[in-house]
Coordinates of C-alpha atoms in Angstrom, one line a residue:
M269 CA 0.0 0.0 0.0
T270 CA 3.1 1.0 -2.0
G271 CA 5.1 -0.8 -1.6
T272 CA 5.4 0.4 0.3
G273 CA 9.3 0.4 2.0
D274 CA 5.5 0.9 1.4
H275 CA 4.1 -1.7 3.8
E276 CA 5.3 -0.1 7.0
D277 CA 2.8 -1.9 9.2
A278 CA 4.6 -5.2 8.6
A279 CA 7.8 -3.9 10.2
T280 CA 6.0 -3.2 13.5
Y281 CA 3.6 -6.1 13.5
G282 CA 4.4 -7.3 17.0
A283 CA 4.2 -3.8 18.5
T284 CA 0.9 -3.0 16.8
A285 CA -0.5 -6.3 17.9
Q286 CA 0.2 -5.5 21.5
A287 CA -1.3 -2.0 21.0
A288 CA -4.4 -3.6 19.6
I289 CA -5.0 -5.4 22.8
R290 CA -4.9 -2.2 24.7
R291 CA -6.5 0.2 22.2
P292 CA -8.2 -1.8 19.4
G293 CA -9.9 1.2 17.9
R294 CA -6.7 3.3 17.7
W295 CA -4.8 0.3 16.3
W296 CA -7.3 -0.1 13.5
G297 CA -7.6 3.6 12.8
R298 CA -3.8 4.0 12.4
K299 CA -3.8 1.5 9.6
G300 CA -3.9 2.5 6.0
T301 CA -6.3 1.0 3.5
A302 CA -4.0 -1.7 2.3
A303 CA -3.1 -2.7 5.9
K304 CA -6.8 -2.9 6.8
V305 CA -7.6 -5.1 3.9
E306 CA -4.6 -7.3 4.8
S307 CA -5.7 -7.6 8.4
Y308 CA -9.3 -8.4 7.4
T309 CA -8.0 -11.1 5.0
R310 CA -5.7 -12.6 7.7
I311 CA -8.5 -12.8 10.2
S312 CA -10.8 -14.4 7.7
F313 CA -8.3 -17.1 6.7
H314 CA -7.3 -17.8 10.3
L315 CA -11.0 -18.5 11.0
F316 CA -11.0 -21.2 8.3
P317 CA -9.1 -23.8 10.5
V318 CA -11.2 -22.8 13.5
A319 CA -14.4 -23.5 11.5
Q320 CA -13.0 -26.8 10.4
L321 CA -12.3 -27.8 14.0
V322 CA -15.7 -26.8 15.2
T323 CA -17.5 -28.5 12.3
A324 CA -15.5 -31.7 12.6
L325 CA -16.0 -31.9 16.4
L326 CA -19.7 -31.5 15.9
S327 CA -19.7 -34.4 13.5
L328 CA -17.8 -36.6 16.0
T329 CA -20.2 -35.8 18.8
P330 CA -22.3 -39.0 18.4
V331 CA -19.2 -41.2 18.2
P332 CA -17.8 -42.7 21.4
A333 CA -14.6 -41.2 22.7
R334 CA -12.5 -44.4 22.0
S335 CA -13.2 -44.1 18.3
A336 CA -13.3 -40.3 18.1
L337 CA -10.1 -39.6 19.9
P338 CA -7.7 -40.7 17.0
V339 CA -9.6 -38.6 14.5
A340 CA -9.7 -35.6 16.9
G341 CA -6.0 -35.9 17.4
A342 CA -5.3 -35.9 13.7
L343 CA -7.8 -33.0 13.3
L344 CA -6.0 -30.9 15.9
V345 CA -2.6 -31.4 14.2
H346 CA -4.2 -30.5 10.9
V347 CA -5.7 -27.3 12.3
V348 CA -2.4 -26.2 13.9
L349 CA -0.6 -26.7 10.7
G350 CA -3.3 -24.8 8.9
L351 CA -3.0 -21.8 11.2
R352 CA 0.8 -21.7 10.7
L353 CA 0.5 -22.2 6.9
T354 CA -2.1 -19.4 6.7
G355 CA 0.2 -16.8 8.3
Q356 CA 3.3 -17.8 6.4
A357 CA 1.5 -18.0 3.1
L358 CA 0.0 -14.5 3.5
D359 CA 3.5 -13.2 4.4
W360 CA 4.7 -14.8 1.2
V361 CA 2.0 -13.2 -0.8
A362 CA 3.0 -9.8 0.7
G363 CA 6.6 -10.5 -0.3
R364 CA 7.9 -10.7 3.3
R365 CA 9.3 -14.2 3.3
A366 CA 10.0 -17.2 1.1
R367 CA 7.2 -19.6 0.0
P368 CA 6.5 -22.2 2.8
R369 CA 7.0 -25.3 0.6
R370 CA 7.7 -27.8 3.4
L371 CA 4.9 -26.6 5.5
L372 CA 2.5 -26.8 2.5
F373 CA 3.5 -30.4 1.8
A374 CA 3.2 -31.3 5.5
Y375 CA -0.3 -29.8 5.6
M376 CA -1.4 -31.6 2.5
A377 CA 0.0 -34.9 3.8
C378 CA -1.6 -34.4 7.1
G379 CA -4.9 -33.9 5.4
F380 CA -4.8 -37.1 3.5
A381 CA -3.5 -38.9 6.6
G382 CA -6.4 -37.5 8.6
A383 CA -8.9 -38.6 6.0
A384 CA -7.4 -42.1 6.1
I385 CA -7.6 -42.2 9.9
A386 CA -11.2 -41.1 9.8
A387 CA -12.1 -43.8 7.3
L388 CA -10.2 -46.6 9.1
V389 CA -11.4 -45.8 12.6
L390 CA -15.0 -45.0 11.9
V391 CA -15.9 -47.3 9.0
K392 CA -13.2 -49.8 8.0
L393 CA -12.1 -51.3 11.4
P394 CA -15.5 -51.6 13.2
D395 CA -17.3 -54.8 12.3
D396 CA -20.8 -53.3 12.0
P397 CA -20.5 -49.5 12.3
P398 CA -23.7 -47.6 13.0
A399 CA -25.1 -44.9 10.8
T400 CA -23.6 -42.2 13.1
Y401 CA -20.1 -43.5 12.3
Y402 CA -20.8 -43.0 8.5
T403 CA -22.0 -39.5 9.1
A404 CA -19.0 -38.6 11.2
C405 CA -16.7 -40.2 8.6
V406 CA -18.2 -38.2 5.7
G407 CA -17.9 -35.0 7.6
T408 CA -14.3 -35.3 8.8
Y409 CA -13.2 -37.0 5.6
V410 CA -14.4 -34.2 3.4
L411 CA -13.2 -31.5 5.8
F412 CA -9.7 -32.9 5.8
L413 CA -9.4 -32.9 2.0
A414 CA -11.3 -29.7 1.3
F415 CA -9.5 -27.5 3.8
S416 CA -6.1 -29.1 2.7
C417 CA -6.8 -27.8 -0.8
G418 CA -8.6 -24.6 0.2
L419 CA -5.8 -23.3 2.4
G420 CA -3.0 -25.0 0.5
V421 CA -3.7 -22.9 -2.6
L422 CA -2.6 -19.8 -0.6
A423 CA 1.0 -21.0 -1.1
L424 CA 0.6 -21.7 -4.8
R425 CA 1.6 -19.2 -7.5
T426 CA -0.9 -19.7 -10.4
H427 CA -4.5 -20.5 -11.0
R428 CA -3.4 -23.6 -12.9
Q429 CA -1.6 -24.9 -9.9
S430 CA -4.8 -24.3 -7.8
L431 CA -6.9 -26.4 -10.3
V432 CA -4.3 -29.1 -10.1
A433 CA -4.6 -29.1 -6.3
V434 CA -8.3 -29.5 -6.5
A435 CA -7.9 -32.4 -9.0
V436 CA -5.3 -34.0 -6.8
A437 CA -7.5 -33.7 -3.7
T438 CA -10.5 -35.1 -5.5
F439 CA -8.7 -38.0 -7.2
G440 CA -6.6 -38.8 -4.1
G441 CA -9.8 -38.8 -2.0
W442 CA -11.5 -41.1 -4.4
L443 CA -8.5 -43.5 -4.5
L444 CA -8.3 -43.4 -0.7
G445 CA -12.0 -44.0 -0.4
S446 CA -12.0 -46.8 -2.9
A447 CA -9.3 -48.6 -0.8
L448 CA -11.2 -48.2 2.5
L449 CA -14.8 -47.8 1.7
P450 CA -17.4 -49.2 -0.7
A451 CA -17.3 -47.9 -4.2
P452 CA -20.6 -45.8 -4.0
A453 CA -19.4 -44.2 -0.8
A454 CA -16.0 -43.4 -2.3
A455 CA -17.7 -41.8 -5.3
A456 CA -20.0 -39.7 -3.1
L457 CA -17.0 -38.6 -1.0
A458 CA -15.0 -37.7 -4.1
L459 CA -17.9 -35.6 -5.4
S460 CA -18.3 -33.9 -2.0
T461 CA -14.6 -33.2 -1.9
L462 CA -14.7 -31.7 -5.4
L463 CA -17.5 -29.3 -4.5
S464 CA -16.1 -28.3 -1.1
A465 CA -12.5 -28.0 -2.2
G466 CA -13.5 -26.2 -5.4
G467 CA -15.6 -23.6 -3.4
L468 CA -12.9 -23.0 -0.8
T469 CA -10.2 -22.8 -3.5
L470 CA -12.3 -20.2 -5.5
A471 CA -12.8 -18.1 -2.4
S472 CA -9.1 -18.3 -1.4
R473 CA -7.8 -17.4 -4.9
F474 CA -10.3 -14.5 -5.2
S475 CA -9.2 -13.1 -1.8
I476 CA -5.5 -13.4 -2.7
W477 CA -6.2 -11.6 -6.0
L478 CA -8.1 -8.9 -4.2
L479 CA -5.3 -8.5 -1.7
Q480 CA -2.6 -8.2 -4.4
A481 CA -4.8 -5.7 -6.3
V482 CA -5.0 -3.6 -3.1
Y483 CA -1.2 -3.8 -2.7
E484 CA -0.7 -2.7 -6.3
L485 CA -3.1 0.2 -5.9
D486 CA -1.4 1.3 -2.7
E487 CA 2.0 1.2 -4.4
A488 CA 0.6 3.2 -7.3
R489 CA -0.8 5.8 -4.9
H490 CA 2.6 6.2 -3.2
T491 CA 4.3 6.3 -6.6
R492 CA 2.0 9.1 -7.7
A493 CA 2.7 11.0 -4.5
R494 CA 6.5 10.6 -5.0
L495 CA 6.2 11.7 -8.6
A496 CA 4.3 14.8 -7.5
V497 CA 7.1 15.6 -5.1
A498 CA 9.7 14.9 -7.8
E499 CA 7.9 17.2 -10.2
E500 CA 8.0 20.0 -7.5
R501 CA 11.7 19.4 -7.1
L502 CA 12.2 19.7 -10.9
R503 CA 10.3 23.0 -10.8
F504 CA 12.4 24.2 -8.0
G505 CA 15.5 23.2 -10.0
R506 CA 14.3 25.1 -13.0
D507 CA 13.7 28.2 -10.9
L508 CA 17.2 28.0 -9.5
H509 CA 18.6 27.6 -13.0
D510 CA 16.5 30.5 -14.3
V511 CA 17.7 32.7 -11.5
L512 CA 21.4 31.8 -11.4
G513 CA 22.1 30.8 -15.0
R514 CA 22.0 34.2 -16.6
N515 CA 23.4 36.1 -13.6
L516 CA 26.4 33.8 -13.2
S517 CA 27.2 34.1 -16.9
V518 CA 27.0 37.9 -16.6
I519 CA 29.2 37.8 -13.5
A520 CA 31.8 35.7 -15.3
L521 CA 31.9 38.0 -18.3
K522 CA 32.1 41.2 -16.3
S523 CA 34.7 39.7 -14.0
E524 CA 36.9 38.8 -17.0
L525 CA 36.4 42.2 -18.5
A526 CA 37.3 43.8 -15.1
V527 CA 40.5 41.7 -15.0
Q528 CA 41.5 42.9 -18.5
L529 CA 40.7 46.5 -17.7
A530 CA 42.7 46.3 -14.4
R531 CA 45.8 44.9 -16.2
R532 CA 45.6 47.9 -18.5
E533 CA 45.1 50.2 -15.4
R534 CA 41.8 51.5 -16.8
P535 CA 39.4 53.1 -14.3
E536 CA 36.4 51.3 -15.8
A537 CA 37.5 48.1 -14.0
V538 CA 36.1 49.5 -10.8
E539 CA 32.7 50.2 -12.4
Q540 CA 32.7 46.6 -13.8
M541 CA 33.4 45.1 -10.3
A542 CA 30.7 47.3 -8.8
E543 CA 28.3 45.9 -11.4
V544 CA 29.5 42.4 -10.5
Q545 CA 28.8 43.1 -6.8
R546 CA 25.3 44.4 -7.6
I547 CA 24.4 41.4 -9.7
A548 CA 25.8 39.0 -7.0
Q549 CA 23.6 40.6 -4.4
E550 CA 20.6 40.5 -6.6
S551 CA 21.2 36.8 -7.3
Q552 CA 21.5 36.2 -3.6
R553 CA 18.2 37.9 -3.0
E554 CA 16.5 36.0 -5.8
V555 CA 17.8 32.6 -4.5
R556 CA 16.5 33.4 -1.0
E557 CA 13.1 34.1 -2.6
V558 CA 13.2 30.8 -4.5
V559 CA 14.1 28.9 -1.3
R560 CA 11.3 30.6 0.6
G561 CA 8.8 29.8 -2.1
Y562 CA 8.0 33.5 -2.9
R563 CA 9.4 33.8 -6.4
E564 CA 6.7 33.6 -9.1
A565 CA 4.5 31.8 -6.6
D566 CA 1.4 33.0 -4.9
L567 CA -1.6 31.5 -3.1
Y568 CA -3.0 30.3 -6.5
T569 CA 0.0 28.1 -7.0
E570 CA -0.1 26.5 -3.6
L571 CA -3.9 25.8 -3.8
L572 CA -3.5 24.2 -7.2
G573 CA -0.4 22.2 -6.0
A574 CA -2.2 21.1 -2.9
R575 CA -5.1 19.7 -4.8
G576 CA -2.8 17.9 -7.2
V577 CA -0.6 16.4 -4.5
L578 CA -3.6 15.2 -2.4
S579 CA -5.3 13.8 -5.5
A580 CA -2.2 11.9 -6.3
A581 CA -2.2 10.4 -2.8
G582 CA -5.8 9.2 -3.3
I583 CA -7.3 11.9 -1.1
T584 CA -10.4 13.8 -2.4
C585 CA -9.6 17.5 -2.2
T586 CA -12.1 20.3 -2.5
V587 CA -10.9 23.9 -2.9
T588 CA -13.3 26.8 -2.6
G589 CA -12.5 30.5 -2.9
T590 CA -9.8 32.3 -4.9
P591 CA -7.2 34.8 -3.6
T592 CA -8.1 37.5 -6.1
G593 CA -7.4 40.9 -4.7
L594 CA -5.4 39.8 -1.7
P595 CA -2.0 41.6 -1.3
R596 CA 1.2 39.7 -1.9
P597 CA 2.2 39.5 1.8
V598 CA -1.1 38.0 2.8
Q599 CA -1.0 35.5 -0.1
A600 CA 2.6 34.5 0.9
A601 CA 1.6 33.9 4.5
L602 CA -1.4 31.9 3.6
A603 CA 0.5 29.9 1.0
W604 CA 2.8 28.7 3.8
V605 CA -0.3 27.6 5.8
V606 CA -1.5 25.6 2.8
R607 CA 1.8 24.0 2.3
E608 CA 2.3 23.0 6.0
A609 CA -1.4 21.8 6.3
V610 CA -1.1 19.6 3.2
T611 CA 2.1 18.1 4.5
N612 CA 0.4 17.2 7.8
V613 CA -2.5 15.7 6.0
L614 CA -0.2 13.4 4.0
R615 CA 2.0 12.5 7.0
H616 CA -0.5 12.0 9.7
G617 CA -3.7 10.0 9.9
N618 CA -5.4 8.2 7.0
A619 CA -7.4 11.0 5.3
A620 CA -9.9 10.3 2.6
H621 CA -11.3 13.8 2.2
C622 CA -9.7 17.3 2.6
R623 CA -11.5 20.6 2.3
I624 CA -9.6 23.9 1.7
A625 CA -11.7 27.1 1.9
L626 CA -10.5 30.6 1.4
T627 CA -12.9 33.5 2.4
V628 CA -12.5 37.2 3.0
V629 CA -14.6 38.3 5.9
P630 CA -15.5 42.0 5.6
A631 CA -15.1 44.3 8.5
G632 CA -18.8 45.4 8.5
P633 CA -20.3 48.8 8.9
R634 CA -20.0 49.0 12.6
A635 CA -16.3 48.0 12.8
E636 CA -14.8 51.3 11.9
G637 CA -11.0 51.2 11.6
R638 CA -11.0 47.4 11.6
P639 CA -9.7 45.7 8.5
A640 CA -11.2 42.8 6.6
V641 CA -9.9 39.3 7.4
A642 CA -8.7 36.7 5.0
E643 CA -9.6 33.3 6.5
L644 CA -8.1 30.0 5.3
T645 CA -9.6 26.8 6.6
V646 CA -8.1 23.3 6.0
E647 CA -10.1 20.4 7.4
N648 CA -9.5 16.7 6.9
D649 CA -10.9 13.4 8.2
G650 CA -9.1 10.2 9.0
V651 CA -7.5 11.3 12.3
P652 CA -7.9 8.4 14.7
S653 CA -7.1 10.4 17.8
A654 CA -7.6 14.1 17.1
S655 CA -5.5 15.8 19.7
D656 CA -5.3 19.5 20.2
G657 CA -2.6 20.8 17.9
S658 CA -2.6 24.3 19.2
T659 CA 0.6 23.9 21.0
G660 CA 2.4 21.1 19.3
G661 CA 4.8 20.7 16.4
H662 CA 7.6 22.8 15.0
G663 CA 5.6 23.3 11.8
L664 CA 2.6 25.0 13.5
A665 CA 5.0 27.1 15.6
G666 CA 6.7 28.3 12.5
L667 CA 3.4 29.1 10.9
R668 CA 2.4 31.2 13.9
E669 CA 5.6 33.2 13.6
R670 CA 5.0 33.8 9.9
L671 CA 1.4 34.9 10.5
A672 CA 2.4 37.1 13.4
A673 CA 4.5 39.1 11.1
E674 CA 1.2 40.0 9.3
Q675 CA -0.8 40.3 12.5
G676 CA -2.4 37.0 11.8
T677 CA -3.5 34.1 14.0
L678 CA -3.6 30.4 13.7
E679 CA -6.0 27.9 15.3
A680 CA -5.6 24.1 15.1
G681 CA -7.4 21.3 16.8
P682 CA -10.0 18.5 16.5
A683 CA -13.2 19.1 14.6
G684 CA -15.4 16.2 15.5
K685 CA -14.7 12.5 16.2
S686 CA -12.0 11.9 13.6
A687 CA -11.4 15.2 11.9
F688 CA -8.8 17.9 12.2
R689 CA -9.2 21.6 11.3
L690 CA -6.7 24.3 10.9
V691 CA -7.8 28.0 10.5
A692 CA -5.5 30.9 9.7
R693 CA -6.7 34.5 9.8
V694 CA -4.8 37.5 8.4
P695 CA -6.1 41.0 8.4
V696 CA -6.3 42.8 5.0
P697 CA -6.4 46.6 5.0
A698 CA -9.1 48.0 2.8
H699 CA -6.7 50.2 0.7
E700 CA -4.5 47.1 0.1
V701 CA -7.4 45.1 -1.1
A702 CA -8.3 47.8 -3.6
E703 CA -4.8 48.4 -4.8
S704 CA -3.2 45.0 -4.9
G705 CA -3.9 41.6 -6.4
V706 CA -3.0 39.7 -9.5
P707 CA -3.6 40.9 -13.0
G708 CA -7.0 40.2 -14.5
E709 CA -5.9 37.6 -17.1
T710 CA -3.8 35.7 -14.6
A711 CA -6.6 35.8 -12.0
E712 CA -9.2 34.5 -14.4
R713 CA -7.0 31.7 -15.7
A714 CA -6.1 30.6 -12.1
R715 CA -9.8 30.8 -11.1
Q716 CA -10.8 28.6 -14.0
E717 CA -8.1 26.0 -13.0
L718 CA -9.3 26.0 -9.3
E719 CA -12.9 25.6 -10.4

């Protein structure tokens, strides 16, 4: 989910299992989608041997303990092997260990041995077994072979191998039944084995296919997120090249010219070096602007980028409002809020929806001398334990410092059972709203992209 490096829950399986005992809700809430599907699949398959044990013991209930004990012993061994095979086979499907071949063969052999013991003890050896013995034999015999095939296919690679396993279980059951039971009973057991083993095999293969599809989708989601980050890095590199490329070339040429003029003792060398100093200082300022994210980037860029990155991570993002008319300092401050909020959404929790809303609250007729307020709200779900974020985190502390420079405020905290809300407010003087903003064509194009 990803990959992963992308399946991080496997690395801490023991710790999360212990945490689940203490806080099952939080343990489940911290898992991603792929991890939840895997946990559900594991629990389902581990219930298969338990269901086999319960069903077989119910079939053996009418049988006296002397006859039922050998069958119950073989059944218990088969169930224990089935539980071990289920865990190791699912780890193999997830790519965390080698295929458990020896355990698979031992489980299949134990299934045939258990079926043989059931037929011998309940039908073959007794002189005149009652009808209840036949019923118990049919139940345990089919269960041994069907579950051997149904769980054994978890450790097989292809669908063809699964079909071969069903055929082997059916044919082997028929041969074993023919040697120990009357021909009609052997044929009936073979047919029951075919139907039971085929159904369990189909369910197992479909569950494994679904689990692998979830793994691939999770890996694709992480890959898209990494590509979005890589694209942003490329854009940053292009900006640095645009800033430094021309200026460094000019500095090199003017420095070389200054050297030639200095060798000739021409006074113009000082002017050229002064120009080199000016260009160097200008380049330094532009590089700082690029690093801080201010160069050719306003709130429009951050809102569009946030929606793209969150969508790439599989999170539905809704953006409302446009920063048309907001002054550049206010846009820059709120752009940092968007960037930090989106980073927190991606890093923490398991968000499925994120809402970003930008509004300008007017001062009102009674609030003389008070400016309008630009309010940015970022709210996301998927937070298992929404703790108060008003005092935590270096990122939020840095945002408060940036907003304080514009007399702004920041509020962060839970917004319901599993949601988190971050609200930034920055005052906007009336004269700056009227005089600043982006050009009409750029604003219209950005507005269309946001909508």
